[in-house]
Amino acid sequence: MTVLLQIGRRPPDVPAQAASPLPAGPGAQVRTFRSAHGAHLFVADGSRLYDLPEATAVRLEEWLSASEGSLDELGRTLDLPLWGAPRIDGTPLAPPPLSSISLNVMQACNLSCGHCYADEGRFGGSARAMPRATAYAAVDRLLAEAAPGSDVVVGFMGGEPLLARDLVHEVVRYAVRAGATTGHRVRFALTTNLTTVRPDDAALFAEHPFTVTVSLDGDRTGHDALRRAPGGASAYDRLRAGLDTLARHGRPRHLSARVSVTPYTGRLLDILEHGIALGFDEVGFGAVVSAPDPAYEITTEAFAGFLEQMTACGERALAELSAGRAYPFGNFQTAMEQLHRGAHRPYPCGAGAGYLSASAEGGLYACHRLVDDPAFAMGSLAAGPDTAARQRHLAERHVDRQEPCRSCWARYLCGGGCYHEVSRRGRPGCDYIRGWLSFCLRAYVELVQAAPEFFEQRSAAAPLTSSASTV
């Protein structure tokens, strides 16, 4: 067998007995696929990729469809020496030091959007703002709980966080000073509809290491159909004015657009290219799986059309990047980078692990989408993170303990799905995720052959984020 690219970290030391049974069945461990360069094998543990002779691929597929044997037997049968000590063994992660915290500085919004998971920032309650003392306490708690000398991220969420712009500015200055005292480099992230940004905000974003994510739903017609501004004004026109303010007064280190896909969203490729033309460093899509109004949710049946459109966007990105031209399709770039470095994880993101979110009242929750949800309460700023709650969260939600995840070949790339979405809707998008990752595997092999320089460039240009992202 010729190795195409063996990626992933050195296997860790494995305890004598795993904490939980590993997934059974070779179909949960390996998958064959084909690209323009031939047949290949994907090994779930370690996200390893190999070239396969076509005859071996056919034999492997026959074996997988007919056999209930072990991986060791499979390896011996096909002379594939791929298995040893597992990289992921079923042991839950111990709560790590904090590396990021998000502050829900304004649990209210100036727009009204039916698909907003945060219910205009209220999370099912009443509108409220975070007091200054609470915001400062969040920064202090992050620095106290972070590993010595580590980089940390402070995120600003809402609602619309720029409705609390004075507090945002004050917290940035406070965090920079406090981080200098404790020996931590502080970076920042902010998610906004960009309708209220001012020149001094732009200057703040440019002065400090900021990632700014802007909510975008298409061109003027598409955006305004989903985002209602007071008095009938155009939310899109205000967004465009906000982009102009950033261009004139200061651009953040990384400016991305996030498109929330609903049954009313237009053609994704058109929206992607519109966002790229607006000058965003990255444009990405996320299906709305849970919304206050179910009419805005993507159903199990609708995921088939979503996959078709996402694949069309991916094919365009593959063609452009293979030709050496920039094409910042965020979902595609994230998948390519994660496959290239052998990303394999038993959780979908850092929520409840290295990342927590603070509510306006000072409660700590697993992430910004789960604020005020008692099932995901993780302590308080006053008392600190609840270690027992974090341990339970990480033990119960290890992907090898989830059904049907533990028997899925894509589990260590997916991680089991967004906690917020799974807790409210289950996993209606599993077939979509497998379909998207199947495309990405093929695209990765073709891109690494056509444009290896893409991966060299991206390794030095990773964006700043408030929590780990999924493929």
Short mmCIF file of C-alpha atoms in Angstrom, two decimals:
data_model
loop_
_atom_site.label_atom_id
_atom_site.label_comp_id
_atom_site.label_asym_id
_atom_site.label_seq_id
_atom_site.Cartn_x
_atom_site.Cartn_y
_atom_site.Cartn_z
CA MET A 1 0.00 0.00 0.00
CA THR A 2 1.28 3.44 -0.90
CA VAL A 3 0.72 6.09 1.73
CA LEU A 4 -0.80 9.25 0.29
CA LEU A 5 -0.56 11.34 3.44
CA GLN A 6 -0.60 9.93 6.94
CA ILE A 7 -1.84 12.70 9.19
CA GLY A 8 -2.61 12.94 12.89
CA ARG A 9 -0.71 13.04 16.11
CA ARG A 10 1.34 10.30 17.72
CA PRO A 11 -0.99 7.96 19.61
CA PRO A 12 -1.19 8.86 23.31
CA ASP A 13 -0.49 6.42 26.09
CA VAL A 14 -3.58 4.27 26.52
CA PRO A 15 -4.74 3.00 29.94
CA ALA A 16 -4.93 -0.72 30.49
CA GLN A 17 -8.73 -0.60 30.27
CA ALA A 18 -10.68 2.02 28.36
CA ALA A 19 -13.30 3.95 30.32
CA SER A 20 -16.02 2.76 27.96
CA PRO A 21 -16.22 0.15 25.20
CA LEU A 22 -14.84 1.30 21.89
CA PRO A 23 -17.22 1.32 18.93
CA ALA A 24 -17.58 -2.16 17.46
CA GLY A 25 -17.48 -3.06 13.81
CA PRO A 26 -15.03 -2.11 11.05
CA GLY A 27 -17.66 0.10 9.39
CA ALA A 28 -17.33 2.51 12.30
CA GLN A 29 -13.56 2.65 11.88
CA VAL A 30 -12.78 2.81 8.17
CA ARG A 31 -14.29 4.11 4.95
CA THR A 32 -13.20 3.78 1.34
CA PHE A 33 -13.67 6.59 -1.16
CA ARG A 34 -12.43 7.62 -4.57
CA SER A 35 -11.04 10.79 -6.06
CA ALA A 36 -9.59 11.83 -9.41
CA HIS A 37 -6.39 10.17 -8.22
CA GLY A 38 -7.81 6.73 -7.45
CA ALA A 39 -9.06 4.81 -4.43
CA HIS A 40 -8.34 5.80 -0.84
CA LEU A 41 -8.89 4.66 2.72
CA PHE A 42 -10.00 6.87 5.60
CA VAL A 43 -9.28 5.60 9.11
CA ALA A 44 -11.51 7.32 11.66
CA ASP A 45 -9.10 7.03 14.58
CA GLY A 46 -6.49 9.69 13.87
CA SER A 47 -8.25 10.89 10.67
CA ARG A 48 -5.64 9.08 8.58
CA LEU A 49 -5.75 8.93 4.78
CA TYR A 50 -4.09 6.36 2.54
CA ASP A 51 -3.92 5.50 -1.13
CA LEU A 52 -5.33 2.08 -1.97
CA PRO A 53 -4.83 -0.03 -5.08
CA GLU A 54 -8.22 -0.42 -6.71
CA ALA A 55 -8.20 -4.19 -6.27
CA THR A 56 -7.56 -3.79 -2.53
CA ALA A 57 -10.32 -1.19 -2.27
CA VAL A 58 -12.79 -3.57 -3.89
CA ARG A 59 -11.78 -6.41 -1.55
CA LEU A 60 -12.09 -4.09 1.42
CA GLU A 61 -15.57 -2.98 0.40
CA GLU A 62 -16.64 -6.59 -0.04
CA TRP A 63 -15.24 -7.45 3.39
CA LEU A 64 -17.01 -4.52 5.04
CA SER A 65 -20.36 -5.40 3.50
CA ALA A 66 -20.19 -9.08 4.48
CA SER A 67 -18.07 -9.42 7.60
CA GLU A 68 -18.63 -8.86 11.28
CA GLY A 69 -14.98 -9.48 12.10
CA SER A 70 -12.51 -7.35 13.96
CA LEU A 71 -10.20 -4.65 12.69
CA ASP A 72 -7.23 -6.88 13.42
CA GLU A 73 -8.75 -9.55 11.22
CA LEU A 74 -9.41 -6.97 8.52
CA GLY A 75 -5.82 -5.79 8.66
CA ARG A 76 -4.46 -9.31 8.40
CA THR A 77 -6.82 -10.23 5.59
CA LEU A 78 -5.86 -7.26 3.44
CA ASP A 79 -2.30 -6.79 4.71
CA LEU A 80 -3.11 -3.32 6.05
CA PRO A 81 -1.00 -2.70 9.17
CA LEU A 82 -2.98 0.34 10.31
CA TRP A 83 -4.16 -0.39 13.84
CA GLY A 84 -2.44 -0.27 17.17
CA ALA A 85 -3.01 1.72 20.31
CA PRO A 86 -6.03 3.98 19.64
CA ARG A 87 -5.64 7.73 19.63
CA ILE A 88 -9.09 8.11 21.16
CA ASP A 89 -9.86 5.37 23.67
CA GLY A 90 -13.20 6.32 25.20
CA THR A 91 -11.74 8.10 28.21
CA PRO A 92 -13.60 11.39 28.84
CA LEU A 93 -11.57 14.55 28.76
CA ALA A 94 -10.75 16.04 32.15
CA PRO A 95 -11.85 19.70 32.37
CA PRO A 96 -8.89 21.67 31.00
CA PRO A 97 -7.84 25.20 31.97
CA LEU A 98 -10.07 27.86 30.46
CA SER A 99 -8.83 29.40 27.23
CA SER A 100 -11.84 31.47 26.20
CA ILE A 101 -14.96 33.03 27.64
CA SER A 102 -17.79 34.89 25.96
CA LEU A 103 -19.68 37.73 27.60
CA ASN A 104 -23.36 38.19 26.81
CA VAL A 105 -22.98 41.92 27.27
CA MET A 106 -26.39 42.81 25.83
CA GLN A 107 -29.14 40.25 25.91
CA ALA A 108 -31.27 42.35 23.56
CA CYS A 109 -31.12 43.28 19.87
CA ASN A 110 -32.11 46.11 17.56
CA LEU A 111 -33.33 43.70 14.87
CA SER A 112 -36.11 41.14 14.90
CA CYS A 113 -35.18 37.83 13.24
CA GLY A 114 -37.42 34.77 13.47
CA HIS A 115 -34.50 32.38 13.02
CA CYS A 116 -32.38 33.78 15.89
CA TYR A 117 -31.50 31.00 18.35
CA ALA A 118 -31.07 33.66 21.06
CA ASP A 119 -34.62 35.03 20.69
CA GLU A 120 -33.19 38.53 20.08
CA GLY A 121 -30.75 37.88 22.91
CA ARG A 122 -33.40 37.24 25.56
CA PHE A 123 -32.97 33.42 25.55
CA GLY A 124 -36.63 33.10 26.43
CA GLY A 125 -36.44 35.66 29.24
CA SER A 126 -36.35 39.44 29.37
CA ALA A 127 -33.92 41.85 27.74
CA ARG A 128 -31.02 42.87 29.97
CA ALA A 129 -27.48 44.21 29.90
CA MET A 130 -24.37 42.95 31.67
CA PRO A 131 -23.14 45.24 34.47
CA ARG A 132 -19.56 46.49 34.24
CA ALA A 133 -18.56 44.70 37.44
CA THR A 134 -19.81 41.40 36.01
CA ALA A 135 -17.90 41.90 32.77
CA TYR A 136 -14.68 42.68 34.61
CA ALA A 137 -15.24 39.65 36.84
CA ALA A 138 -15.52 37.48 33.72
CA VAL A 139 -12.14 38.68 32.49
CA ASP A 140 -10.62 38.12 35.93
CA ARG A 141 -12.09 34.62 36.10
CA LEU A 142 -10.74 33.71 32.64
CA LEU A 143 -7.23 34.86 33.54
CA ALA A 144 -7.36 33.09 36.90
CA GLU A 145 -8.47 29.80 35.32
CA ALA A 146 -6.20 29.92 32.24
CA ALA A 147 -2.92 28.09 31.94
CA PRO A 148 0.07 30.29 32.86
CA GLY A 149 1.35 32.31 29.93
CA SER A 150 -1.31 31.05 27.53
CA ASP A 151 -3.20 33.05 24.91
CA VAL A 152 -6.85 33.61 25.84
CA VAL A 153 -9.91 34.88 23.96
CA VAL A 154 -12.63 37.19 25.27
CA GLY A 155 -15.75 37.09 23.10
CA PHE A 156 -18.63 39.57 23.00
CA MET A 157 -22.07 38.16 22.23
CA GLY A 158 -25.71 39.13 22.42
CA GLY A 159 -28.29 39.97 21.23
CA GLU A 160 -26.36 42.74 19.60
CA PRO A 161 -23.20 43.42 21.62
CA LEU A 162 -22.60 46.84 20.08
CA LEU A 163 -25.71 48.09 21.85
CA ALA A 164 -23.37 47.93 24.85
CA ARG A 165 -20.45 49.54 22.99
CA ASP A 166 -19.21 51.55 25.96
CA LEU A 167 -18.90 48.34 27.97
CA VAL A 168 -17.17 46.53 25.09
CA HIS A 169 -14.56 49.28 24.85
CA GLU A 170 -14.02 49.33 28.61
CA VAL A 171 -13.67 45.54 28.82
CA VAL A 172 -11.11 45.46 26.01
CA ARG A 173 -8.96 48.03 27.75
CA TYR A 174 -9.37 46.29 31.09
CA ALA A 175 -8.54 42.85 29.63
CA VAL A 176 -5.39 44.11 27.92
CA ARG A 177 -4.14 45.66 31.15
CA ALA A 178 -5.08 42.65 33.26
CA GLY A 179 -3.54 40.22 30.77
CA ALA A 180 -0.28 42.15 30.77
CA THR A 181 -0.19 41.82 34.55
CA THR A 182 -0.87 38.07 34.58
CA GLY A 183 1.26 37.26 31.54
CA HIS A 184 -1.58 36.33 29.17
CA ARG A 185 -1.99 37.65 25.64
CA VAL A 186 -5.67 38.51 25.22
CA ARG A 187 -7.43 38.28 21.88
CA PHE A 188 -11.00 39.23 21.12
CA ALA A 189 -14.01 38.05 19.12
CA LEU A 190 -17.34 39.77 18.47
CA THR A 191 -20.48 38.69 16.63
CA THR A 192 -22.65 41.52 15.28
CA ASN A 193 -25.30 42.46 12.74
CA LEU A 194 -23.05 45.49 11.96
CA THR A 195 -25.98 47.89 11.75
CA THR A 196 -24.82 50.14 14.59
CA VAL A 197 -21.01 50.12 14.24
CA ARG A 198 -19.31 53.50 14.69
CA PRO A 199 -15.86 54.82 13.76
CA ASP A 200 -14.53 54.36 17.29
CA ASP A 201 -15.66 50.72 17.21
CA ALA A 202 -13.78 50.20 13.97
CA ALA A 203 -10.69 51.79 15.47
CA LEU A 204 -10.95 49.44 18.47
CA PHE A 205 -11.18 46.39 16.19
CA ALA A 206 -8.12 47.49 14.25
CA GLU A 207 -6.03 48.35 17.30
CA HIS A 208 -6.48 45.00 19.05
CA PRO A 209 -6.44 41.38 17.75
CA PHE A 210 -10.12 41.03 16.87
CA THR A 211 -12.15 38.52 14.90
CA VAL A 212 -15.47 40.08 13.92
CA THR A 213 -18.26 37.84 12.63
CA VAL A 214 -21.13 39.54 10.79
CA SER A 215 -24.56 37.99 10.31
CA LEU A 216 -25.41 38.00 6.59
CA ASP A 217 -28.42 36.46 4.86
CA GLY A 218 -27.84 37.35 1.23
CA ASP A 219 -28.28 40.39 -0.97
CA ARG A 220 -30.58 43.25 -0.03
CA THR A 221 -33.77 41.33 -0.81
CA GLY A 222 -32.71 38.13 0.92
CA HIS A 223 -31.19 39.80 3.96
CA ASP A 224 -34.11 42.13 4.60
CA ALA A 225 -36.60 39.29 4.21
CA LEU A 226 -35.11 37.60 7.28
CA ARG A 227 -33.93 40.58 9.34
CA ARG A 228 -36.47 43.22 10.24
CA ALA A 229 -35.20 46.64 11.31
CA PRO A 230 -37.26 49.17 13.29
CA GLY A 231 -39.52 51.44 11.28
CA GLY A 232 -39.19 49.35 8.13
CA ALA A 233 -35.60 50.43 7.45
CA SER A 234 -33.30 48.16 5.47
CA ALA A 235 -31.03 46.08 7.71
CA TYR A 236 -28.94 45.32 4.62
CA ASP A 237 -28.34 49.00 3.85
CA ARG A 238 -27.22 49.50 7.43
CA LEU A 239 -24.89 46.50 7.18
CA ARG A 240 -23.34 47.94 4.02
CA ALA A 241 -22.90 51.26 5.80
CA GLY A 242 -21.19 49.36 8.61
CA LEU A 243 -18.77 47.75 6.14
CA ASP A 244 -17.97 51.21 4.81
CA THR A 245 -17.27 52.40 8.35
CA LEU A 246 -14.82 49.53 8.84
CA ALA A 247 -13.13 50.28 5.52
CA ARG A 248 -12.64 53.94 6.42
CA HIS A 249 -11.83 53.76 10.12
CA GLY A 250 -10.29 50.37 10.83
CA ARG A 251 -10.65 46.76 9.74
CA PRO A 252 -10.34 43.87 12.21
CA ARG A 253 -7.65 41.22 11.81
CA HIS A 254 -10.30 38.81 10.55
CA LEU A 255 -13.72 39.77 9.20
CA SER A 256 -16.09 36.91 8.47
CA ALA A 257 -19.69 36.53 7.38
CA ARG A 258 -21.99 33.92 8.86
CA VAL A 259 -25.09 32.92 6.87
CA SER A 260 -27.88 31.24 8.85
CA VAL A 261 -29.64 28.95 6.37
CA THR A 262 -33.43 28.64 6.70
CA PRO A 263 -36.10 27.27 4.34
CA TYR A 264 -36.40 30.87 3.06
CA THR A 265 -32.71 31.35 2.24
CA GLY A 266 -31.83 31.84 -1.42
CA ARG A 267 -29.33 29.95 -3.58
CA LEU A 268 -26.24 29.40 -1.45
CA LEU A 269 -23.67 29.82 -4.21
CA ASP A 270 -25.12 33.23 -5.05
CA ILE A 271 -25.00 34.27 -1.39
CA LEU A 272 -21.45 32.94 -1.03
CA GLU A 273 -20.17 34.91 -4.00
CA HIS A 274 -22.08 37.99 -2.87
CA GLY A 275 -20.39 37.81 0.52
CA ILE A 276 -16.97 37.31 -1.05
CA ALA A 277 -17.59 40.32 -3.31
CA LEU A 278 -18.37 42.40 -0.21
CA GLY A 279 -14.79 41.81 0.92
CA PHE A 280 -15.21 39.37 3.81
CA ASP A 281 -12.15 37.32 4.68
CA GLU A 282 -14.40 34.28 5.04
CA VAL A 283 -18.02 33.39 4.31
CA GLY A 284 -19.63 30.37 5.95
CA PHE A 285 -23.02 28.69 6.26
CA GLY A 286 -24.84 27.12 9.18
CA ALA A 287 -28.21 25.41 8.99
CA VAL A 288 -30.81 26.74 11.41
CA VAL A 289 -31.73 23.58 13.30
CA SER A 290 -33.32 25.16 16.37
CA ALA A 291 -35.25 28.44 16.31
CA PRO A 292 -37.99 30.05 18.41
CA ASP A 293 -40.24 29.78 15.34
CA PRO A 294 -40.07 26.23 13.88
CA ALA A 295 -40.96 27.59 10.45
CA TYR A 296 -37.34 28.75 10.15
CA GLU A 297 -35.81 25.36 10.98
CA ILE A 298 -34.20 23.09 8.42
CA THR A 299 -36.01 19.75 8.56
CA THR A 300 -34.54 16.30 8.05
CA GLU A 301 -35.96 16.25 4.53
CA ALA A 302 -34.57 19.71 3.71
CA PHE A 303 -31.03 18.65 4.57
CA ALA A 304 -30.80 16.82 1.24
CA GLY A 305 -31.19 20.07 -0.65
CA PHE A 306 -28.81 21.80 1.76
CA LEU A 307 -26.15 19.17 1.02
CA GLU A 308 -26.60 19.59 -2.72
CA GLN A 309 -26.12 23.35 -2.47
CA MET A 310 -23.19 23.09 -0.06
CA THR A 311 -21.47 20.63 -2.38
CA ALA A 312 -21.95 23.02 -5.29
CA CYS A 313 -20.23 25.72 -3.23
CA GLY A 314 -17.48 23.27 -2.35
CA GLU A 315 -16.92 22.32 -5.97
CA ARG A 316 -16.52 25.98 -6.86
CA ALA A 317 -14.03 26.44 -4.01
CA LEU A 318 -12.09 23.36 -5.08
CA ALA A 319 -11.83 24.62 -8.66
CA GLU A 320 -10.77 28.12 -7.66
CA LEU A 321 -8.24 27.05 -5.05
CA SER A 322 -6.80 24.38 -7.34
CA ALA A 323 -6.18 27.12 -9.88
CA GLY A 324 -4.33 29.18 -7.29
CA ARG A 325 -7.08 31.75 -6.80
CA ALA A 326 -8.39 32.81 -3.39
CA TYR A 327 -11.91 31.65 -2.58
CA PRO A 328 -12.76 32.10 1.13
CA PHE A 329 -15.58 29.58 1.59
CA GLY A 330 -15.29 29.09 5.35
CA ASN A 331 -16.89 25.63 5.70
CA PHE A 332 -14.66 24.24 2.97
CA GLN A 333 -11.48 25.84 4.29
CA THR A 334 -12.16 24.60 7.82
CA ALA A 335 -12.68 21.05 6.59
CA MET A 336 -9.52 21.13 4.48
CA GLU A 337 -7.42 22.41 7.39
CA GLN A 338 -8.82 19.88 9.84
CA LEU A 339 -8.22 16.97 7.49
CA HIS A 340 -4.71 18.21 6.75
CA ARG A 341 -3.69 18.31 10.39
CA GLY A 342 -5.45 15.08 11.25
CA ALA A 343 -8.08 16.62 13.51
CA HIS A 344 -9.81 13.92 15.51
CA ARG A 345 -11.80 14.74 18.59
CA PRO A 346 -14.51 13.16 20.73
CA TYR A 347 -16.40 16.46 21.18
CA PRO A 348 -17.89 18.90 18.64
CA CYS A 349 -16.28 22.01 20.16
CA GLY A 350 -14.70 23.40 23.30
CA ALA A 351 -18.02 24.19 25.04
CA GLY A 352 -17.92 23.16 28.67
CA ALA A 353 -14.23 22.35 28.35
CA GLY A 354 -11.84 25.20 27.58
CA TYR A 355 -14.69 27.54 26.69
CA LEU A 356 -17.50 28.91 28.86
CA SER A 357 -20.02 31.72 28.45
CA ALA A 358 -21.08 34.27 31.07
CA SER A 359 -24.66 35.52 31.30
CA ALA A 360 -25.59 39.09 32.17
CA GLU A 361 -26.23 37.93 35.75
CA GLY A 362 -22.83 36.27 36.08
CA GLY A 363 -23.80 32.63 35.57
CA LEU A 364 -21.45 30.37 33.64
CA TYR A 365 -22.81 28.11 30.90
CA ALA A 366 -21.33 25.63 28.45
CA CYS A 367 -21.53 28.11 25.55
CA HIS A 368 -23.19 31.28 24.32
CA ARG A 369 -26.05 29.33 22.72
CA LEU A 370 -26.91 27.68 26.03
CA VAL A 371 -27.05 30.74 28.28
CA ASP A 372 -29.78 30.47 30.94
CA ASP A 373 -30.26 26.73 30.24
CA PRO A 374 -29.98 25.00 33.65
CA ALA A 375 -29.02 21.72 31.97
CA PHE A 376 -25.79 23.35 30.84
CA ALA A 377 -25.04 25.50 33.89
CA MET A 378 -21.32 25.37 34.67
CA GLY A 379 -20.92 27.50 37.81
CA SER A 380 -20.68 31.25 38.30
CA LEU A 381 -18.18 34.05 38.02
CA ALA A 382 -18.27 34.52 41.78
CA ALA A 383 -17.66 30.88 42.74
CA GLY A 384 -15.79 29.81 39.64
CA PRO A 385 -16.43 27.03 37.13
CA ASP A 386 -18.29 24.01 38.49
CA THR A 387 -15.72 21.24 37.99
CA ALA A 388 -18.21 18.46 38.72
CA ALA A 389 -20.70 19.83 36.17
CA ARG A 390 -17.98 20.11 33.54
CA GLN A 391 -16.82 16.56 34.28
CA ARG A 392 -20.36 15.21 33.90
CA HIS A 393 -20.81 17.15 30.68
CA LEU A 394 -17.60 15.77 29.17
CA ALA A 395 -18.25 12.23 30.38
CA GLU A 396 -21.84 12.03 29.15
CA ARG A 397 -21.19 13.68 25.79
CA HIS A 398 -18.07 11.84 24.66
CA VAL A 399 -18.96 10.86 21.11
CA ASP A 400 -18.22 7.17 21.73
CA ARG A 401 -20.96 7.21 24.40
CA GLN A 402 -23.57 8.76 22.11
CA GLU A 403 -26.07 6.89 19.97
CA PRO A 404 -26.03 6.55 17.03
CA CYS A 405 -22.71 8.42 16.90
CA ARG A 406 -20.50 5.65 18.24
CA SER A 407 -21.09 3.52 15.12
CA CYS A 408 -20.51 6.37 12.62
CA TRP A 409 -17.25 6.62 10.66
CA ALA A 410 -17.45 10.45 10.77
CA ARG A 411 -17.75 10.75 14.56
CA TYR A 412 -14.24 12.08 15.27
CA LEU A 413 -14.62 14.80 12.64
CA CYS A 414 -18.16 15.76 13.67
CA GLY A 415 -17.78 15.21 17.41
CA GLY A 416 -21.46 14.39 17.88
CA GLY A 417 -23.14 17.64 16.89
CA CYS A 418 -23.84 21.03 18.47
CA TYR A 419 -24.99 20.62 22.07
CA HIS A 420 -27.64 23.32 21.68
CA GLU A 421 -29.11 21.73 18.57
CA VAL A 422 -28.96 18.16 19.83
CA SER A 423 -30.64 19.08 23.12
CA ARG A 424 -33.55 20.67 21.26
CA ARG A 425 -33.90 18.79 17.98
CA GLY A 426 -31.80 15.66 18.22
CA ARG A 427 -29.61 14.96 15.18
CA PRO A 428 -31.67 15.55 12.02
CA GLY A 429 -28.58 16.40 9.97
CA CYS A 430 -26.45 13.26 10.33
CA ASP A 431 -26.85 12.19 6.71
CA TYR A 432 -25.96 15.72 5.64
CA ILE A 433 -22.80 15.72 7.77
CA ARG A 434 -21.68 12.37 6.37
CA GLY A 435 -22.42 13.54 2.84
CA TRP A 436 -20.52 16.80 3.30
CA LEU A 437 -17.52 15.05 4.84
CA SER A 438 -17.51 12.43 2.07
CA PHE A 439 -17.24 15.25 -0.44
CA CYS A 440 -14.55 16.94 1.65
CA LEU A 441 -12.42 13.79 1.79
CA ARG A 442 -12.40 13.57 -1.97
CA ALA A 443 -11.82 17.30 -2.36
CA TYR A 444 -8.93 17.22 0.11
CA VAL A 445 -7.04 14.56 -1.84
CA GLU A 446 -7.51 16.51 -5.06
CA LEU A 447 -6.61 19.88 -3.54
CA VAL A 448 -3.47 18.64 -1.79
CA GLN A 449 -2.27 17.37 -5.18
CA ALA A 450 -3.28 20.47 -7.17
CA ALA A 451 -2.36 23.25 -4.74
CA PRO A 452 -0.21 22.14 -1.76
CA GLU A 453 0.72 25.77 -1.21
CA PHE A 454 -2.85 26.42 0.00
CA PHE A 455 -2.11 24.44 3.17
CA GLU A 456 1.21 26.17 3.72
CA GLN A 457 -0.47 29.57 3.53
CA ARG A 458 -3.40 28.63 5.75
CA SER A 459 -1.23 27.25 8.53
CA ALA A 460 0.08 30.78 9.13
CA ALA A 461 -3.31 32.52 8.86
CA ALA A 462 -5.63 30.78 11.34
CA PRO A 463 -8.47 33.15 12.46
CA LEU A 464 -9.15 34.03 16.07
CA THR A 465 -12.23 32.34 17.48
CA SER A 466 -13.99 32.17 20.80
CA SER A 467 -14.45 28.40 20.69
CA ALA A 468 -13.52 25.46 18.55
CA SER A 469 -15.47 25.14 15.32
CA THR A 470 -16.76 22.00 13.71
CA VAL A 471 -16.23 20.74 10.23
#
